[in-house]
Amino acid sequence: MKECKKVRKDIFFAFIEGKGLGKEGEEHLLKCEECKDFFTYLNSVSSASEEVKKRIDDEMGKIEWRVFEREIIEKVREESRKPLRIFPLKNFLLPKYLIPSMAILIIIISVFIYILSIPREGEFFSESQIFDKMEKVSAKNEVLKYFEDSNFLLSSFVEKESIDKYSLKKSKELLLKKRFINQYLEDFPNARQIASKIDFLFMEFQMDGENKEIMRIIERENLILKIKLVKDEIKEMGAL
């Protein structure tokens, strides 16, 4: 039904952008059970993603960051003070005449690393700096994993031209994951745009969309190649 297709598209983009459905959409839901089920499903995905995020925030809030900071610094100092174990390896790694030179070189490198790893007097890593760094590294890995899994799923669909049980389950997980990583895509407009198109296709998976139409969208958008380019872009940019 043409009206259903338009309303579902509106529902989908309202879901992605976090906006309301509007009067026309709400009126349609009162008379169409299928679209109402679609709307209910999206709300369940949204609720689940918010619950996951809340749990993560709660766990992060329990960490004593100042204690954590001191433990990291102390660990670096302990490691740097450990004696060098060079000579037990001399019989099978180095000729005897190279042992003294190699020992001096390793000592110099170790001292250099030790000096760099100790903060200057009065200088400490703030808890926010530690948290931000950890969060950015984790976010980058999550975003890359999202695109890798999406690429695998869409490539598998192109090869089989059908949606199996695994694809159905995995696409649902990726719809949930997309809600979680949205905030990390702000600085990557290309990645965000591609992720929205992936989202739309995975929604078609869930709603038993026509295989030919899904295939046509993948080919028209050259989506698999674009996913690869986006992955390369994120890797080159370093931490998000």
JSON list of N, CA and C in Angstrom, two decimals, residues 126-139 239-240:
[
{"chain": "A", "resi": 126, "resn": "SER", "atom": "N", "xyz": [44.35, 14.16, 34.20]},
{"chain": "A", "resi": 126, "resn": "SER", "atom": "CA", "xyz": [43.04, 14.34, 34.83]},
{"chain": "A", "resi": 126, "resn": "SER", "atom": "C", "xyz": [42.17, 13.15, 34.51]},
{"chain": "A", "resi": 127, "resn": "GLU", "atom": "N", "xyz": [41.20, 12.90, 35.38]},
{"chain": "A", "resi": 127, "resn": "GLU", "atom": "CA", "xyz": [40.30, 11.77, 35.16]},
{"chain": "A", "resi": 127, "resn": "GLU", "atom": "C", "xyz": [39.52, 11.94, 33.86]},
{"chain": "A", "resi": 128, "resn": "SER", "atom": "N", "xyz": [39.21, 13.18, 33.51]},
{"chain": "A", "resi": 128, "resn": "SER", "atom": "CA", "xyz": [38.45, 13.41, 32.27]},
{"chain": "A", "resi": 128, "resn": "SER", "atom": "C", "xyz": [39.30, 13.08, 31.05]},
{"chain": "A", "resi": 129, "resn": "GLN", "atom": "N", "xyz": [40.63, 13.37, 31.11]},
{"chain": "A", "resi": 129, "resn": "GLN", "atom": "CA", "xyz": [41.51, 13.04, 29.99]},
{"chain": "A", "resi": 129, "resn": "GLN", "atom": "C", "xyz": [41.62, 11.54, 29.80]},
{"chain": "A", "resi": 130, "resn": "ILE", "atom": "N", "xyz": [41.76, 10.83, 30.91]},
{"chain": "A", "resi": 130, "resn": "ILE", "atom": "CA", "xyz": [41.85, 9.37, 30.84]},
{"chain": "A", "resi": 130, "resn": "ILE", "atom": "C", "xyz": [40.56, 8.80, 30.28]},
{"chain": "A", "resi": 131, "resn": "PHE", "atom": "N", "xyz": [39.44, 9.27, 30.80]},
{"chain": "A", "resi": 131, "resn": "PHE", "atom": "CA", "xyz": [38.14, 8.76, 30.35]},
{"chain": "A", "resi": 131, "resn": "PHE", "atom": "C", "xyz": [37.91, 9.07, 28.87]},
{"chain": "A", "resi": 132, "resn": "ASP", "atom": "N", "xyz": [38.23, 10.32, 28.46]},
{"chain": "A", "resi": 132, "resn": "ASP", "atom": "CA", "xyz": [38.01, 10.72, 27.06]},
{"chain": "A", "resi": 132, "resn": "ASP", "atom": "C", "xyz": [38.82, 9.85, 26.11]},
{"chain": "A", "resi": 133, "resn": "LYS", "atom": "N", "xyz": [40.08, 9.60, 26.48]},
{"chain": "A", "resi": 133, "resn": "LYS", "atom": "CA", "xyz": [40.94, 8.78, 25.63]},
{"chain": "A", "resi": 133, "resn": "LYS", "atom": "C", "xyz": [40.39, 7.37, 25.51]},
{"chain": "A", "resi": 134, "resn": "MET", "atom": "N", "xyz": [40.02, 6.79, 26.65]},
{"chain": "A", "resi": 134, "resn": "MET", "atom": "CA", "xyz": [39.46, 5.43, 26.64]},
{"chain": "A", "resi": 134, "resn": "MET", "atom": "C", "xyz": [38.18, 5.38, 25.81]},
{"chain": "A", "resi": 135, "resn": "GLU", "atom": "N", "xyz": [37.34, 6.39, 25.98]},
{"chain": "A", "resi": 135, "resn": "GLU", "atom": "CA", "xyz": [36.06, 6.41, 25.28]},
{"chain": "A", "resi": 135, "resn": "GLU", "atom": "C", "xyz": [36.26, 6.53, 23.78]},
{"chain": "A", "resi": 136, "resn": "LYS", "atom": "N", "xyz": [37.22, 7.37, 23.36]},
{"chain": "A", "resi": 136, "resn": "LYS", "atom": "CA", "xyz": [37.45, 7.58, 21.93]},
{"chain": "A", "resi": 136, "resn": "LYS", "atom": "C", "xyz": [38.00, 6.33, 21.25]},
{"chain": "A", "resi": 137, "resn": "VAL", "atom": "N", "xyz": [38.93, 5.66, 21.93]},
{"chain": "A", "resi": 137, "resn": "VAL", "atom": "CA", "xyz": [39.48, 4.42, 21.36]},
{"chain": "A", "resi": 137, "resn": "VAL", "atom": "C", "xyz": [38.39, 3.36, 21.26]},
{"chain": "A", "resi": 138, "resn": "SER", "atom": "N", "xyz": [37.59, 3.24, 22.32]},
{"chain": "A", "resi": 138, "resn": "SER", "atom": "CA", "xyz": [36.50, 2.27, 22.31]},
{"chain": "A", "resi": 138, "resn": "SER", "atom": "C", "xyz": [35.47, 2.60, 21.24]},
{"chain": "A", "resi": 139, "resn": "ALA", "atom": "N", "xyz": [35.16, 3.89, 21.10]},
{"chain": "A", "resi": 139, "resn": "ALA", "atom": "CA", "xyz": [34.17, 4.32, 20.11]},
{"chain": "A", "resi": 139, "resn": "ALA", "atom": "C", "xyz": [34.63, 4.01, 18.69]},
{"chain": "A", "resi": 239, "resn": "ALA", "atom": "N", "xyz": [41.75, 8.17, 16.41]},
{"chain": "A", "resi": 239, "resn": "ALA", "atom": "CA", "xyz": [40.66, 8.11, 17.39]},
{"chain": "A", "resi": 239, "resn": "ALA", "atom": "C", "xyz": [39.60, 9.10, 17.04]},
{"chain": "A", "resi": 240, "resn": "LEU", "atom": "N", "xyz": [38.34, 8.73, 17.29]},
{"chain": "A", "resi": 240, "resn": "LEU", "atom": "CA", "xyz": [37.22, 9.62, 16.98]},
{"chain": "A", "resi": 240, "resn": "LEU", "atom": "C", "xyz": [37.26, 10.84, 17.88]}
]
